[in-house]
Amino acid sequence: MSHIGVYTAQNIFINFKIAGIGDRIAAFLIDLLILTAYAMFISFVLSTTESFGIGSVLYLPILFYHPLFEYLMNGQSPGKKQMKIRVLKEEGEPVTISSILLRWVLSPIDFMMSGGIAISSIILTKQGQRLGDLAGGTIVVKEKKLENYDKAFIRHQVEEGYEPVFPAVKVRLEQKDIDLIQDVLRVRLEHTLNAPAEKIRAVMEKKLEINSDRSTVNFLHTLVKDFNYYQSQEEAYNIV
């Protein structure tokens, strides 16, 4: 399985695994099974009515299944979610509606010859792209399962009696900043890459107007815990 390294809009380097053709075929078959089951259900429903209009409306979800789910599920369909793969922009950013529609419009060509065109394109292109991916500027990547990371780290639970370290976090950081820190720390844990963490540290120190002597990892962890502390205090205040 090949890899692709990209710099995000925040100038953070992330290394992705390109989804294998087996995973993509399996995801397609799962989606096909869901669509077949739905079509059978609709056929049964329509057997009890003679309304052409109702039939047309009920079949629309089949036509728009893939673009609808990929938009609502941020680059995934039920099949892709089951196989833990996701559509992203080539730059590593979340897939856009225009890219989703381009992939969908070209899917009839991709799946000509029993999917032979799509399979050939995936095999021959460096980033495993079918024609729809090439047109939409997208890649399909494998999501990595990080059970230990999720349980021990990602939530950053604030223990009872915790005292925040950096008061400026309360007014200067937003959820998007914390999400970015989480992503950078995840990348560091997965790939042992320190450079992105150092970059985001510099950004956060400038934003908070501080210069901490803590280690980079400890500093970033502390920012997240401080943010969660202030969020929990705000939620408690709102409840009262």
mmCIF file of C-alpha atoms in Angstrom:
data_model
loop_
_atom_site.group_PDB
_atom_site.id
_atom_site.type_symbol
_atom_site.label_atom_id
_atom_site.label_comp_id
_atom_site.label_asym_id
_atom_site.label_seq_id
_atom_site.Cartn_x
_atom_site.Cartn_y
_atom_site.Cartn_z
ATOM 1 C CA MET A 1 0.000 0.000 0.000
ATOM 2 C CA SER A 2 1.590 3.337 -1.087
ATOM 3 C CA HIS A 3 1.761 6.536 0.909
ATOM 4 C CA ILE A 4 1.344 10.198 0.090
ATOM 5 C CA GLY A 5 2.747 13.117 2.069
ATOM 6 C CA VAL A 6 0.995 16.487 1.869
ATOM 7 C CA TYR A 7 1.199 19.895 3.497
ATOM 8 C CA THR A 8 -2.158 21.156 4.767
ATOM 9 C CA ALA A 9 -3.354 24.764 4.538
ATOM 10 C CA GLN A 10 -1.809 25.247 7.997
ATOM 11 C CA ASN A 11 1.597 24.162 6.560
ATOM 12 C CA ILE A 12 1.468 20.920 8.531
ATOM 13 C CA PHE A 13 2.946 17.823 6.883
ATOM 14 C CA ILE A 14 0.770 14.700 7.101
ATOM 15 C CA ASN A 15 1.519 11.258 5.689
ATOM 16 C CA PHE A 16 -1.476 9.259 4.425
ATOM 17 C CA LYS A 17 -1.795 5.634 3.361
ATOM 18 C CA ILE A 18 -3.509 5.321 0.005
ATOM 19 C CA ALA A 19 -6.487 2.978 0.279
ATOM 20 C CA GLY A 20 -5.839 -0.365 -1.383
ATOM 21 C CA ILE A 21 -7.930 -1.532 -4.301
ATOM 22 C CA GLY A 22 -9.272 -4.396 -2.176
ATOM 23 C CA ASP A 23 -10.637 -1.980 0.428
ATOM 24 C CA ARG A 24 -12.233 0.155 -2.257
ATOM 25 C CA ILE A 25 -13.888 -2.812 -3.951
ATOM 26 C CA ALA A 26 -15.154 -4.091 -0.592
ATOM 27 C CA ALA A 27 -16.580 -0.651 0.225
ATOM 28 C CA PHE A 28 -18.264 -0.543 -3.178
ATOM 29 C CA LEU A 29 -19.828 -3.974 -2.634
ATOM 30 C CA ILE A 30 -21.141 -2.971 0.797
ATOM 31 C CA ASP A 31 -22.732 0.136 -0.696
ATOM 32 C CA LEU A 32 -24.120 -1.955 -3.552
ATOM 33 C CA LEU A 33 -25.682 -4.353 -1.042
ATOM 34 C CA ILE A 34 -27.350 -1.441 0.757
ATOM 35 C CA LEU A 35 -28.644 -0.013 -2.518
ATOM 36 C CA THR A 36 -29.952 -3.411 -3.625
ATOM 37 C CA ALA A 37 -31.805 -3.892 -0.345
ATOM 38 C CA TYR A 38 -33.313 -0.421 -0.653
ATOM 39 C CA ALA A 39 -34.333 -1.036 -4.282
ATOM 40 C CA MET A 40 -36.060 -4.280 -3.296
ATOM 41 C CA PHE A 41 -37.916 -2.467 -0.532
ATOM 42 C CA ILE A 42 -39.010 0.271 -2.944
ATOM 43 C CA SER A 43 -40.175 -2.311 -5.475
ATOM 44 C CA PHE A 44 -42.327 -3.876 -2.786
ATOM 45 C CA VAL A 45 -43.766 -0.498 -1.799
ATOM 46 C CA LEU A 46 -44.510 0.422 -5.408
ATOM 47 C CA SER A 47 -46.282 -2.886 -5.969
ATOM 48 C CA THR A 48 -48.989 -1.558 -3.671
ATOM 49 C CA THR A 49 -49.421 1.756 -5.499
ATOM 50 C CA GLU A 50 -49.777 2.926 -9.081
ATOM 51 C CA SER A 51 -48.414 6.432 -8.512
ATOM 52 C CA PHE A 52 -45.530 7.157 -10.889
ATOM 53 C CA GLY A 53 -44.676 10.327 -8.973
ATOM 54 C CA ILE A 54 -44.150 8.486 -5.705
ATOM 55 C CA GLY A 55 -41.950 5.935 -7.447
ATOM 56 C CA SER A 56 -39.764 8.638 -8.970
ATOM 57 C CA VAL A 57 -39.230 10.292 -5.596
ATOM 58 C CA LEU A 58 -38.470 7.019 -3.818
ATOM 59 C CA TYR A 59 -35.799 6.082 -6.359
ATOM 60 C CA LEU A 60 -33.947 9.416 -6.036
ATOM 61 C CA PRO A 61 -31.862 8.255 -3.022
ATOM 62 C CA ILE A 62 -30.398 5.498 -5.211
ATOM 63 C CA LEU A 63 -29.287 8.028 -7.809
ATOM 64 C CA PHE A 64 -27.763 10.438 -5.287
ATOM 65 C CA TYR A 65 -26.555 7.848 -2.754
ATOM 66 C CA HIS A 66 -22.807 8.394 -3.137
ATOM 67 C CA PRO A 67 -22.632 12.212 -3.439
ATOM 68 C CA LEU A 68 -25.162 12.651 -0.639
ATOM 69 C CA PHE A 69 -23.361 10.398 1.827
ATOM 70 C CA GLU A 70 -19.884 11.658 0.891
ATOM 71 C CA TYR A 71 -21.093 15.200 1.550
ATOM 72 C CA LEU A 72 -22.895 14.425 4.814
ATOM 73 C CA MET A 73 -20.216 12.030 6.122
ATOM 74 C CA ASN A 74 -17.197 14.126 5.113
ATOM 75 C CA GLY A 75 -15.885 11.919 2.329
ATOM 76 C CA GLN A 76 -17.374 8.600 3.378
ATOM 77 C CA SER A 77 -20.286 6.383 2.400
ATOM 78 C CA PRO A 78 -21.529 3.578 4.672
ATOM 79 C CA GLY A 79 -19.288 1.174 2.755
ATOM 80 C CA LYS A 80 -16.253 3.431 3.044
ATOM 81 C CA LYS A 81 -16.907 3.947 6.739
ATOM 82 C CA GLN A 82 -17.090 0.187 7.292
ATOM 83 C CA MET A 83 -13.780 -0.298 5.469
ATOM 84 C CA LYS A 84 -12.237 2.731 7.215
ATOM 85 C CA ILE A 85 -11.393 4.649 4.059
ATOM 86 C CA ARG A 86 -12.163 8.264 3.212
ATOM 87 C CA VAL A 87 -12.102 10.617 0.222
ATOM 88 C CA LEU A 88 -9.885 13.686 0.693
ATOM 89 C CA LYS A 89 -8.591 16.459 -1.512
ATOM 90 C CA GLU A 90 -5.102 15.843 -2.889
ATOM 91 C CA GLU A 91 -3.888 18.580 -0.542
ATOM 92 C CA GLY A 92 -5.071 16.545 2.454
ATOM 93 C CA GLU A 93 -8.040 18.846 3.091
ATOM 94 C CA PRO A 94 -11.677 17.696 3.488
ATOM 95 C CA VAL A 95 -13.380 16.922 0.202
ATOM 96 C CA THR A 96 -15.503 19.709 -1.315
ATOM 97 C CA ILE A 97 -18.971 19.464 -2.849
ATOM 98 C CA SER A 98 -17.576 20.274 -6.312
ATOM 99 C CA SER A 99 -15.069 17.408 -6.057
ATOM 100 C CA ILE A 100 -17.781 15.048 -4.845
ATOM 101 C CA LEU A 101 -19.992 15.941 -7.804
ATOM 102 C CA LEU A 102 -17.145 15.491 -10.303
ATOM 103 C CA ARG A 103 -16.408 12.014 -8.901
ATOM 104 C CA TRP A 104 -20.110 11.164 -9.147
ATOM 105 C CA VAL A 105 -20.609 12.507 -12.690
ATOM 106 C CA LEU A 106 -17.685 10.457 -14.005
ATOM 107 C CA SER A 107 -18.583 7.276 -12.132
ATOM 108 C CA PRO A 108 -20.570 5.813 -15.088
ATOM 109 C CA ILE A 109 -17.391 5.970 -17.203
ATOM 110 C CA ASP A 110 -15.263 4.567 -14.378
ATOM 111 C CA PHE A 111 -17.523 1.572 -13.971
ATOM 112 C CA MET A 112 -17.787 0.651 -17.647
ATOM 113 C CA MET A 113 -16.526 -2.848 -18.495
ATOM 114 C CA SER A 114 -17.550 -4.113 -15.037
ATOM 115 C CA GLY A 115 -15.397 -1.499 -13.350
ATOM 116 C CA GLY A 116 -12.389 -2.319 -15.499
ATOM 117 C CA ILE A 117 -11.661 1.320 -16.304
ATOM 118 C CA ALA A 118 -11.715 2.333 -12.630
ATOM 119 C CA ILE A 119 -9.550 -0.617 -11.591
ATOM 120 C CA SER A 120 -7.025 0.050 -14.359
ATOM 121 C CA SER A 121 -6.836 3.723 -13.444
ATOM 122 C CA ILE A 122 -6.361 2.960 -9.732
ATOM 123 C CA ILE A 123 -3.571 0.495 -10.504
ATOM 124 C CA LEU A 124 -1.773 2.700 -13.031
ATOM 125 C CA THR A 125 -1.888 6.047 -11.217
ATOM 126 C CA LYS A 126 0.653 6.799 -8.512
ATOM 127 C CA GLN A 127 -1.963 7.874 -5.981
ATOM 128 C CA GLY A 128 -4.506 5.161 -6.793
ATOM 129 C CA GLN A 129 -6.986 7.494 -8.486
ATOM 130 C CA ARG A 130 -9.861 6.579 -10.753
ATOM 131 C CA LEU A 131 -10.978 9.041 -13.439
ATOM 132 C CA GLY A 132 -13.401 10.745 -11.055
ATOM 133 C CA ASP A 133 -10.585 11.266 -8.563
ATOM 134 C CA LEU A 134 -8.302 12.735 -11.213
ATOM 135 C CA ALA A 135 -11.005 15.163 -12.339
ATOM 136 C CA GLY A 136 -12.027 16.100 -8.808
ATOM 137 C CA GLY A 137 -8.500 16.341 -7.444
ATOM 138 C CA THR A 138 -9.215 13.723 -4.779
ATOM 139 C CA ILE A 139 -7.526 10.708 -3.217
ATOM 140 C CA VAL A 140 -8.935 7.839 -1.168
ATOM 141 C CA VAL A 141 -6.961 7.161 2.006
ATOM 142 C CA LYS A 142 -6.966 4.523 4.711
ATOM 143 C CA GLU A 143 -7.890 5.700 8.178
ATOM 144 C CA LYS A 144 -5.633 4.384 10.892
ATOM 145 C CA LYS A 145 -7.163 2.871 14.008
ATOM 146 C CA LEU A 146 -5.649 4.359 17.129
ATOM 147 C CA GLU A 147 -7.483 2.711 20.008
ATOM 148 C CA ASN A 148 -4.839 3.390 22.650
ATOM 149 C CA TYR A 149 -4.449 6.951 21.468
ATOM 150 C CA ASP A 150 -8.182 7.607 21.593
ATOM 151 C CA LYS A 151 -8.589 6.151 25.075
ATOM 152 C CA ALA A 152 -5.505 7.608 26.702
ATOM 153 C CA PHE A 153 -5.040 10.919 24.991
ATOM 154 C CA ILE A 154 -7.486 12.443 22.570
ATOM 155 C CA ARG A 155 -10.167 13.421 25.050
ATOM 156 C CA HIS A 156 -7.764 15.186 27.437
ATOM 157 C CA GLN A 157 -10.012 14.675 30.435
ATOM 158 C CA VAL A 158 -9.590 17.409 33.033
ATOM 159 C CA GLU A 159 -9.092 15.904 36.464
ATOM 160 C CA GLU A 160 -10.898 17.284 39.507
ATOM 161 C CA GLY A 161 -9.090 20.229 41.052
ATOM 162 C CA TYR A 162 -7.194 21.041 37.865
ATOM 163 C CA GLU A 163 -5.800 24.570 37.727
ATOM 164 C CA PRO A 164 -5.332 26.106 34.268
ATOM 165 C CA VAL A 165 -1.799 27.165 33.412
ATOM 166 C CA PHE A 166 -2.353 29.693 30.623
ATOM 167 C CA PRO A 167 -5.291 32.078 31.318
ATOM 168 C CA ALA A 168 -5.028 33.555 27.820
ATOM 169 C CA VAL A 169 -6.397 30.288 26.429
ATOM 170 C CA LYS A 170 -9.856 31.277 27.668
ATOM 171 C CA VAL A 171 -10.163 34.294 25.382
ATOM 172 C CA ARG A 172 -7.638 33.705 22.603
ATOM 173 C CA LEU A 173 -8.171 30.095 21.512
ATOM 174 C CA GLU A 174 -11.162 28.602 19.712
ATOM 175 C CA GLN A 175 -12.290 25.040 19.111
ATOM 176 C CA LYS A 176 -10.668 25.061 15.668
ATOM 177 C CA ASP A 177 -7.302 25.817 17.312
ATOM 178 C CA ILE A 178 -7.725 22.876 19.672
ATOM 179 C CA ASP A 179 -8.763 20.606 16.799
ATOM 180 C CA LEU A 180 -5.591 21.581 14.947
ATOM 181 C CA ILE A 181 -3.441 20.861 18.014
ATOM 182 C CA GLN A 182 -5.128 17.462 18.381
ATOM 183 C CA ASP A 183 -4.442 16.658 14.733
ATOM 184 C CA VAL A 184 -0.783 17.634 15.039
ATOM 185 C CA LEU A 185 -0.305 15.552 18.179
ATOM 186 C CA ARG A 186 -2.007 12.628 16.477
ATOM 187 C CA VAL A 187 0.363 12.922 13.513
ATOM 188 C CA ARG A 188 3.318 13.008 15.899
ATOM 189 C CA LEU A 189 2.111 9.872 17.656
ATOM 190 C CA GLU A 190 1.419 7.991 14.419
ATOM 191 C CA HIS A 191 4.519 8.940 12.465
ATOM 192 C CA THR A 192 7.018 10.227 15.065
ATOM 193 C CA LEU A 193 7.145 13.592 13.327
ATOM 194 C CA ASN A 194 8.228 16.471 15.580
ATOM 195 C CA ALA A 195 8.417 19.311 13.051
ATOM 196 C CA PRO A 196 4.635 19.892 12.791
ATOM 197 C CA ALA A 197 4.336 20.081 16.579
ATOM 198 C CA GLU A 198 7.149 22.641 16.737
ATOM 199 C CA LYS A 199 5.457 24.739 14.066
ATOM 200 C CA ILE A 200 2.082 24.729 15.777
ATOM 201 C CA ARG A 201 3.766 25.535 19.098
ATOM 202 C CA ALA A 202 5.241 28.697 17.570
ATOM 203 C CA VAL A 203 1.842 29.656 16.164
ATOM 204 C CA MET A 204 0.095 29.179 19.510
ATOM 205 C CA GLU A 205 2.753 31.029 21.501
ATOM 206 C CA LYS A 206 2.380 33.988 19.164
ATOM 207 C CA LYS A 207 -1.398 33.869 19.370
ATOM 208 C CA LEU A 208 -1.354 33.681 23.172
ATOM 209 C CA GLU A 209 1.522 36.185 23.454
ATOM 210 C CA ILE A 210 3.509 33.884 25.732
ATOM 211 C CA ASN A 211 6.892 32.158 25.704
ATOM 212 C CA SER A 212 6.716 28.903 27.634
ATOM 213 C CA ASP A 213 9.720 26.898 28.826
ATOM 214 C CA ARG A 214 7.697 23.664 28.771
ATOM 215 C CA SER A 215 8.511 20.935 26.273
ATOM 216 C CA THR A 216 6.535 21.185 23.049
ATOM 217 C CA VAL A 217 4.381 18.133 23.705
ATOM 218 C CA ASN A 218 3.694 19.149 27.305
ATOM 219 C CA PHE A 219 2.891 22.687 26.170
ATOM 220 C CA LEU A 220 0.373 21.532 23.563
ATOM 221 C CA HIS A 221 -1.226 19.043 25.936
ATOM 222 C CA THR A 222 -1.590 21.805 28.506
ATOM 223 C CA LEU A 223 -3.288 24.129 26.029
ATOM 224 C CA VAL A 224 -5.885 21.475 25.298
ATOM 225 C CA LYS A 225 -6.472 20.752 28.984
ATOM 226 C CA ASP A 226 -6.768 24.453 29.790
ATOM 227 C CA PHE A 227 -9.258 24.917 26.959
ATOM 228 C CA ASN A 228 -11.318 21.942 28.114
ATOM 229 C CA TYR A 229 -11.246 23.275 31.673
ATOM 230 C CA TYR A 230 -12.643 26.645 30.622
ATOM 231 C CA GLN A 231 -15.211 24.956 28.388
ATOM 232 C CA SER A 232 -16.402 22.759 31.256
ATOM 233 C CA GLN A 233 -16.661 25.804 33.526
ATOM 234 C CA GLU A 234 -18.720 27.630 30.926
ATOM 235 C CA GLU A 235 -21.019 24.641 30.449
ATOM 236 C CA ALA A 236 -21.505 24.320 34.202
ATOM 237 C CA TYR A 237 -22.351 28.026 34.409
ATOM 238 C CA ASN A 238 -24.907 27.723 31.601
ATOM 239 C CA ILE A 239 -26.593 24.781 33.328
ATOM 240 C CA VAL A 240 -26.912 26.760 36.551
#
